[in-house]
Short mmCIF file of C-alpha atoms in Angstrom, two decimals:
data_model
loop_
_atom_site.label_atom_id
_atom_site.label_comp_id
_atom_site.label_asym_id
_atom_site.label_seq_id
_atom_site.Cartn_x
_atom_site.Cartn_y
_atom_site.Cartn_z
CA MET A 1 -27.00 21.04 -3.06
CA ALA A 2 -25.09 21.44 0.47
CA ALA A 3 -22.19 19.33 0.20
CA THR A 4 -22.29 15.98 2.48
CA GLU A 5 -19.43 15.86 4.55
CA ILE A 6 -17.69 12.33 4.96
CA GLN A 7 -14.42 11.02 6.04
CA VAL A 8 -12.01 8.74 3.58
CA SER A 9 -9.36 6.41 4.28
CA ALA A 10 -6.93 4.70 2.14
CA VAL A 11 -7.04 0.66 2.07
CA SER A 12 -8.40 -1.06 -0.94
CA THR A 13 -10.64 -3.81 -1.85
CA GLN A 14 -11.85 -4.75 -5.32
CA GLU A 15 -13.38 -2.07 -7.10
CA GLY A 16 -16.61 -1.65 -5.76
CA GLU A 17 -16.71 -4.54 -3.77
CA ILE A 18 -18.75 -4.49 0.10
CA VAL A 19 -17.03 -6.95 2.26
CA PRO A 20 -18.27 -7.80 5.84
CA GLU A 21 -17.11 -5.16 8.82
CA THR A 22 -16.97 -5.71 12.24
CA TRP A 23 -18.55 -3.08 14.13
CA ILE A 24 -18.30 -1.95 17.90
CA ASP A 25 -20.91 -0.78 20.69
CA LEU A 26 -19.59 1.87 22.73
CA THR A 27 -21.23 3.45 25.75
CA PHE A 28 -20.91 6.65 26.72
CA THR A 29 -22.22 9.51 29.33
CA TRP A 30 -22.27 13.44 28.70
CA ALA A 31 -24.34 15.89 30.69
CA GLY A 32 -25.85 13.49 33.10
CA LYS A 33 -27.19 11.39 30.31
CA GLN A 34 -26.36 7.86 28.78
CA PHE A 35 -26.17 7.42 24.80
CA GLU A 36 -24.97 4.15 22.86
CA LEU A 37 -23.37 4.37 19.27
CA GLN A 38 -21.52 1.84 16.98
CA VAL A 39 -18.43 2.64 15.04
CA ALA A 40 -16.88 0.18 12.39
CA GLU A 41 -13.27 -0.98 12.49
CA TYR A 42 -12.43 0.60 8.86
CA ASP A 43 -13.47 4.22 10.77
CA ARG A 44 -11.13 6.64 11.94
CA VAL A 45 -11.10 8.67 15.27
CA TYR A 46 -12.82 11.56 13.13
CA ASP A 47 -15.99 9.21 12.44
CA LEU A 48 -16.27 8.76 16.23
CA LYS A 49 -16.09 12.09 17.02
CA ALA A 50 -18.66 12.98 14.58
CA ALA A 51 -21.06 10.23 15.47
CA LEU A 52 -20.76 12.03 19.12
CA MET A 53 -21.42 15.62 17.41
CA SER A 54 -24.79 13.81 15.91
CA LEU A 55 -25.97 12.81 19.28
CA THR A 56 -24.99 15.81 21.59
CA ASN A 57 -24.40 18.57 19.39
CA VAL A 58 -20.92 19.23 20.77
CA PRO A 59 -18.59 20.41 18.11
CA LEU A 60 -15.48 18.47 17.74
CA GLU A 61 -13.35 20.75 18.53
CA ARG A 62 -15.01 21.33 21.86
CA GLN A 63 -14.91 17.46 23.05
CA LYS A 64 -12.89 16.07 25.59
CA ILE A 65 -12.80 12.15 25.58
CA LEU A 66 -12.05 10.56 28.90
CA GLY A 67 -11.88 6.88 29.90
CA LEU A 68 -11.55 5.51 26.08
CA VAL A 69 -8.41 5.00 26.01
CA LYS A 70 -5.35 5.06 28.29
CA GLY A 71 -3.42 8.58 27.76
CA LYS A 72 -4.27 10.96 25.04
CA LEU A 73 -6.78 10.04 22.11
CA PRO A 74 -4.59 9.33 18.75
CA PRO A 75 -5.35 11.89 16.02
CA ASP A 76 -8.38 12.01 14.13
CA GLN A 77 -6.67 9.97 11.34
CA ALA A 78 -6.00 6.90 13.34
CA ARG A 79 -7.86 3.85 12.68
CA ILE A 80 -10.36 2.26 15.18
CA ALA A 81 -8.91 -0.94 14.93
CA ASP A 82 -5.64 0.36 15.67
CA ILE A 83 -7.01 1.37 18.84
CA LYS A 84 -8.60 -2.15 20.17
CA LEU A 85 -11.62 -0.88 21.49
CA ILE A 86 -13.72 -3.63 22.85
CA SER A 87 -17.35 -3.75 22.44
CA SER A 88 -19.36 -2.35 25.74
CA ARG A 89 -16.39 -0.08 25.92
CA LYS A 90 -18.01 2.78 28.49
CA PHE A 91 -16.53 6.50 28.19
CA THR A 92 -17.69 10.17 29.40
CA LEU A 93 -17.80 12.98 27.12
CA ILE A 94 -17.42 16.90 28.10
CA GLY A 95 -18.21 19.72 26.04
CA THR A 96 -20.64 22.83 25.45
CA PRO A 97 -22.95 21.93 22.69
CA GLU A 98 -23.24 24.53 19.63
CA GLY A 99 -26.39 26.57 18.93
CA ASP A 100 -28.72 26.22 16.43
CA GLU A 101 -27.89 29.49 14.70
CA ILE A 102 -26.59 30.31 11.30
CA LYS A 103 -22.64 30.77 10.92
CA ASP A 104 -20.60 32.06 8.44
CA PRO A 105 -20.09 29.17 6.24
CA SER A 106 -16.41 29.12 6.82
CA GLN A 107 -17.25 27.94 10.26
CA LEU A 108 -19.97 25.31 9.25
CA GLU A 109 -19.18 21.77 9.24
CA PHE A 110 -15.89 22.51 11.76
CA LEU A 111 -14.07 22.88 7.97
CA PRO A 112 -11.19 25.65 8.50
CA ASP A 113 -11.05 28.38 5.40
CA VAL A 114 -7.75 26.34 3.66
CA VAL A 115 -6.08 27.90 0.86
CA ASN A 116 -4.93 26.61 -1.81
CA ASP A 117 -1.48 25.92 -1.43
CA LEU A 118 -2.66 22.65 0.48
CA ASP A 119 -4.37 21.83 -2.57
CA VAL A 120 -3.98 18.23 -4.21
CA ASP A 121 -4.20 17.50 -7.91
CA PHE A 122 -5.01 13.45 -7.76
CA THR A 123 -4.96 13.47 -11.41
CA GLU A 124 -1.40 13.42 -11.36
CA ASN A 125 -1.62 10.40 -8.71
CA PRO A 126 -4.36 7.81 -10.21
CA GLY A 127 -3.12 5.26 -8.11
CA ALA A 128 -3.72 7.23 -4.87
CA ALA A 129 -6.72 8.14 -6.42
CA MET A 130 -7.92 4.60 -7.14
CA LEU A 131 -7.31 3.59 -3.30
CA TYR A 132 -9.67 6.04 -2.17
CA LYS A 133 -12.59 4.68 -4.64
CA ASN A 134 -11.85 1.25 -3.82
CA ASP A 135 -11.69 1.89 0.39
CA GLN A 136 -14.23 -0.23 1.53
CA ARG A 137 -14.89 2.20 4.31
CA ASN A 138 -15.38 5.15 1.67
CA ILE A 139 -17.73 2.91 -0.73
CA ARG A 140 -19.80 2.47 2.88
CA LYS A 141 -19.35 6.58 3.32
CA VAL A 142 -20.63 7.01 0.04
CA LYS A 143 -23.95 4.92 0.16
CA GLU A 144 -24.33 6.07 4.00
CA ALA A 145 -23.98 9.69 2.24
CA THR A 146 -26.52 8.73 -0.80
CA GLN A 147 -29.29 7.79 1.52
CA LYS A 148 -29.04 11.03 3.85
CA LEU A 149 -28.56 13.33 1.28
CA LYS A 150 -31.88 15.69 0.65
CA ILE A 151 -31.51 17.55 -2.69
CA ASN A 152 -32.86 20.58 -3.33
CA ILE A 153 -34.15 20.60 -7.11
CA ILE A 154 -34.67 23.99 -8.22
CA HIS A 155 -35.66 23.47 -11.73
CA PRO A 156 -36.71 20.01 -13.28
CA LEU A 157 -33.77 18.16 -15.28
CA ARG A 158 -33.86 17.62 -18.99
CA GLU A 159 -33.83 14.47 -20.66
CA GLY A 160 -30.43 13.67 -22.82
CA LYS A 161 -28.28 16.59 -20.90
CA ARG A 162 -25.11 16.93 -19.39
CA LEU A 163 -24.29 18.00 -16.16
CA LEU A 164 -22.41 20.33 -14.87
CA VAL A 165 -21.68 19.56 -11.04
CA LEU A 166 -20.36 23.62 -10.34
CA ASP A 167 -18.82 24.56 -6.91
CA ILE A 168 -19.79 28.19 -6.13
CA ASP A 169 -17.36 29.22 -3.09
CA TYR A 170 -14.09 30.97 -4.58
CA THR A 171 -15.43 29.39 -8.32
CA ILE A 172 -18.06 31.63 -9.16
CA LEU A 173 -18.05 34.25 -6.54
CA ASP A 174 -15.41 35.57 -4.11
CA THR A 175 -16.85 34.41 -0.87
CA LYS A 176 -15.52 36.73 1.91
CA PRO A 177 -16.89 40.07 0.74
CA LEU A 178 -20.20 38.38 0.56
CA THR A 179 -20.58 36.71 3.70
CA SER A 180 -19.20 40.11 5.51
CA GLY A 181 -21.29 42.35 3.52
CA SER A 182 -17.66 44.66 2.36
CA LEU A 183 -19.65 44.27 -1.15
CA PRO A 184 -22.72 44.23 -2.43
CA PRO A 185 -23.76 40.26 -4.08
CA ALA A 186 -23.26 41.49 -7.82
CA GLU A 187 -19.72 42.59 -6.97
CA CYS A 188 -18.41 40.00 -5.40
CA ALA A 189 -19.54 37.54 -8.70
CA ARG A 190 -16.90 36.52 -11.08
CA PRO A 191 -17.14 38.47 -13.98
CA GLY A 192 -18.97 36.96 -16.71
CA LEU A 193 -20.62 34.62 -14.46
CA HIS A 194 -24.47 34.98 -16.01
CA GLU A 195 -23.00 34.98 -19.45
CA PHE A 196 -21.19 31.70 -18.57
CA LEU A 197 -24.59 29.84 -17.12
CA GLU A 198 -26.35 31.34 -20.63
CA ALA A 199 -23.81 29.90 -22.45
CA ILE A 200 -23.85 26.25 -21.33
CA TYR A 201 -26.86 26.03 -20.43
CA PRO A 202 -28.46 24.72 -23.50
CA TYR A 203 -26.04 21.59 -23.04
CA TYR A 204 -25.98 20.89 -19.41
CA ASP A 205 -27.87 20.73 -16.37
CA ILE A 206 -26.35 22.85 -13.43
CA CYS A 207 -25.95 21.32 -10.35
CA ILE A 208 -24.51 23.98 -7.30
CA TRP A 209 -22.86 22.10 -5.05
CA SER A 210 -20.85 23.50 -2.03
CA GLN A 211 -20.21 23.05 1.73
CA THR A 212 -22.32 25.65 3.08
CA SER A 213 -25.44 24.73 4.74
CA TRP A 214 -28.70 24.90 1.82
CA ILE A 215 -29.96 27.78 3.80
CA TRP A 216 -26.82 29.72 2.92
CA LEU A 217 -26.35 28.32 -0.33
CA GLU A 218 -30.24 29.54 -1.51
CA THR A 219 -29.22 32.63 0.02
CA LYS A 220 -26.23 33.14 -1.70
CA LEU A 221 -27.94 32.04 -5.31
CA VAL A 222 -30.70 34.83 -4.59
CA GLU A 223 -28.26 37.22 -4.36
CA LEU A 224 -26.65 36.58 -7.14
CA GLY A 225 -29.73 36.46 -9.28
CA MET A 226 -29.10 33.07 -10.02
CA ILE A 227 -32.42 32.45 -8.41
CA GLY A 228 -35.69 33.90 -9.07
CA SER A 229 -34.10 35.96 -12.14
CA SER A 230 -35.01 36.66 -15.64
CA HIS A 231 -31.93 34.88 -16.75
CA ASN A 232 -32.02 32.66 -19.52
CA TYR A 233 -30.86 29.46 -17.63
CA HIS A 234 -32.15 27.26 -14.36
CA THR A 235 -30.08 25.54 -11.94
CA CYS A 236 -31.23 22.48 -10.90
CA MET A 237 -16.93 17.41 1.14
CA PHE A 238 -17.44 14.85 2.29
CA THR A 239 -13.92 14.66 3.97
CA VAL A 240 -11.08 12.82 2.66
CA PHE A 241 -8.30 11.63 4.68
CA SER A 242 -5.20 12.37 1.94
CA GLU A 243 -1.04 12.67 2.29
CA ARG A 244 0.93 15.80 1.51
CA ASN A 245 4.42 15.97 1.68
CA GLY A 246 4.18 11.66 3.51
CA GLN A 247 1.93 13.61 6.29
CA PRO A 248 -1.96 12.62 6.93
CA TYR A 249 -4.30 16.02 6.17
CA SER A 250 -8.18 15.73 5.48
CA HIS A 251 -9.72 17.94 3.30
CA SER A 252 -13.30 18.43 1.33
CA VAL A 253 -14.03 16.46 -1.36
CA LYS A 254 -17.25 15.62 -3.73
CA ALA A 255 -18.21 12.14 -4.40
CA LEU A 256 -19.89 12.40 -7.59
CA GLN A 257 -21.43 9.06 -7.16
CA ILE A 258 -23.72 10.10 -4.65
CA ILE A 259 -25.19 12.40 -7.39
CA TRP A 260 -25.28 9.63 -9.68
CA ASN A 261 -26.91 7.24 -7.16
CA HIS A 262 -29.74 9.80 -6.87
CA PHE A 263 -29.56 10.53 -10.68
CA PRO A 264 -28.66 7.33 -12.57
CA GLN A 265 -29.19 9.03 -15.72
CA TYR A 266 -26.02 10.68 -15.31
CA SER A 267 -22.53 9.16 -15.02
CA ALA A 268 -18.81 9.86 -15.64
CA LYS A 269 -19.78 9.25 -19.37
CA ASN A 270 -21.83 12.86 -19.33
CA THR A 271 -20.40 14.64 -16.01
CA ILE A 272 -18.05 17.21 -15.56
CA HIS A 273 -17.21 18.68 -12.18
CA VAL A 274 -15.94 22.50 -12.14
CA ASP A 275 -14.23 23.61 -8.90
CA ASP A 276 -11.32 25.65 -7.88
CA LEU A 277 -9.94 22.63 -5.47
CA SER A 278 -8.04 19.83 -6.81
CA ARG A 279 -8.59 18.18 -3.82
CA ASN A 280 -12.63 18.14 -4.46
CA PHE A 281 -11.85 15.87 -7.09
CA ALA A 282 -10.09 13.12 -5.26
CA LEU A 283 -12.63 10.46 -5.62
CA ASN A 284 -13.54 11.06 -9.24
CA PRO A 285 -10.21 12.72 -10.61
CA ASN A 286 -11.13 12.15 -14.18
CA GLU A 287 -14.20 14.53 -14.48
CA GLY A 288 -12.47 17.40 -12.89
CA LEU A 289 -11.86 20.75 -14.08
CA LYS A 290 -9.80 22.84 -11.84
CA ILE A 291 -10.39 26.71 -12.48
CA HIS A 292 -8.16 29.54 -10.48
CA ALA A 293 -9.95 30.44 -7.64
CA PHE A 294 -11.23 34.17 -7.39
CA LYS A 295 -10.70 36.32 -4.92
CA HIS A 296 -10.11 39.98 -4.06
CA ALA A 297 -13.46 40.98 -6.20
CA HIS A 298 -13.37 44.53 -6.02
CA THR A 299 -9.69 44.32 -7.39
CA SER A 300 -8.81 45.76 -11.09
CA GLN A 301 -7.01 42.27 -11.80
CA SER A 302 -10.06 40.26 -10.54
CA LEU A 303 -12.45 42.32 -12.59
CA ALA A 304 -10.95 41.49 -15.82
CA ASP A 305 -11.41 37.87 -15.10
CA ARG A 306 -12.09 36.00 -18.14
CA GLU A 307 -11.56 32.44 -16.82
CA LEU A 308 -15.65 31.61 -16.98
CA GLU A 309 -15.41 32.84 -20.77
CA LYS A 310 -12.96 30.41 -21.58
CA VAL A 311 -14.86 27.56 -19.29
CA ALA A 312 -17.83 28.47 -21.45
CA ARG A 313 -15.89 27.48 -24.65
CA TYR A 314 -14.48 24.03 -23.58
CA LEU A 315 -17.33 22.66 -21.97
CA ILE A 316 -19.45 23.68 -25.60
CA HIS A 317 -16.73 22.49 -27.71
CA ILE A 318 -16.83 19.18 -25.74
CA ALA A 319 -20.81 18.68 -25.38
CA ASP A 320 -21.28 16.54 -28.25
CA VAL A 321 -18.54 14.11 -27.00
CA SER A 322 -20.30 10.56 -26.67
CA ASP A 323 -18.13 9.63 -23.32
CA PHE A 324 -16.37 12.45 -21.32
CA GLN A 325 -14.44 9.26 -19.76
CA THR A 326 -12.72 9.78 -23.22
CA LEU A 327 -11.71 13.22 -22.29
CA LYS A 328 -8.63 14.84 -20.02
CA HIS A 329 -10.11 17.86 -18.29
CA ARG A 330 -7.09 18.44 -17.02
CA ASP A 331 -5.37 19.42 -20.42
CA TRP A 332 -8.75 21.86 -21.21
CA LYS A 333 -6.51 25.06 -21.66
CA HIS A 334 -4.45 23.53 -23.94
CA THR A 335 -7.36 22.22 -25.89
CA LEU A 336 -9.05 25.78 -25.65
CA ARG A 337 -5.71 26.90 -28.15
CA HIS A 338 -6.91 24.74 -30.71
CA ILE A 339 -10.30 26.27 -30.55
CA SER A 340 -11.44 29.04 -33.06
CA PRO A 341 -12.69 31.95 -30.93
CA PRO A 342 -16.44 32.71 -31.56
#
């Protein structure tokens, strides 16, 4: 499933509480045409730009907004309420729209190929994670994403199984040589990929969640032999504003609540999310299990990688636990030391 992109703020309300929001009506012109849109006071400048892109197909980085505010437009993380916009405000958008051609995943949804040294571990700061989870804007964004999300069920879900949410890029494959064609797909896969999936499949339904479009995701899965193969298993970001070193920055996050809203048989009690980036766990830090990124697939060090073998042992070990909320997945490698090898 392709990840849904959202921007998240950090002003907390009571957990799960939905409060009324003030919406602002705006009018803008672009390419000689007039458009109308709404933004909420809880929204960020990023949300405004995203709304403009949805109406005009002008990418965020190409947008020039004139007449909305005096002087330079505030940064993406600025709140609409702080800009003090008024309804019926008119402005002009200048920018060239983007074509509909398929692009490299690193260019999709205008997300940079962020390296791991910018990662944030929200399990170390549960207070910050709770702020994101309980923020009124974030609650609305998750609800909107749930309504918009189209889920591609490749194989029927099975009653009584746990749910494994599995990232793809740099978690189970080295993305760059795959998209560039410099290595055959089979050589881009993390060692032991199919053995890992076959080992955990008796216990878990498998949800592949990636930032890329469904076209790219399906292509990757086919090339890796995860769809349409004879293997004994089946596979069934939105954006957050966080702080790093006291400074705001945006990044992707995968809100498990979106999946749970579609499939209520799954919850924090029986879901685990495996990813190479801790920041993807921002709204569900207790459900995340981080593994180190898989890169440079052609090197001897990568060929010796055994991370998936270890994760499989851990997942099988906890499969019978009635409530995953009693576990601390961040300590999964420590737990492995006390498990007898197969």
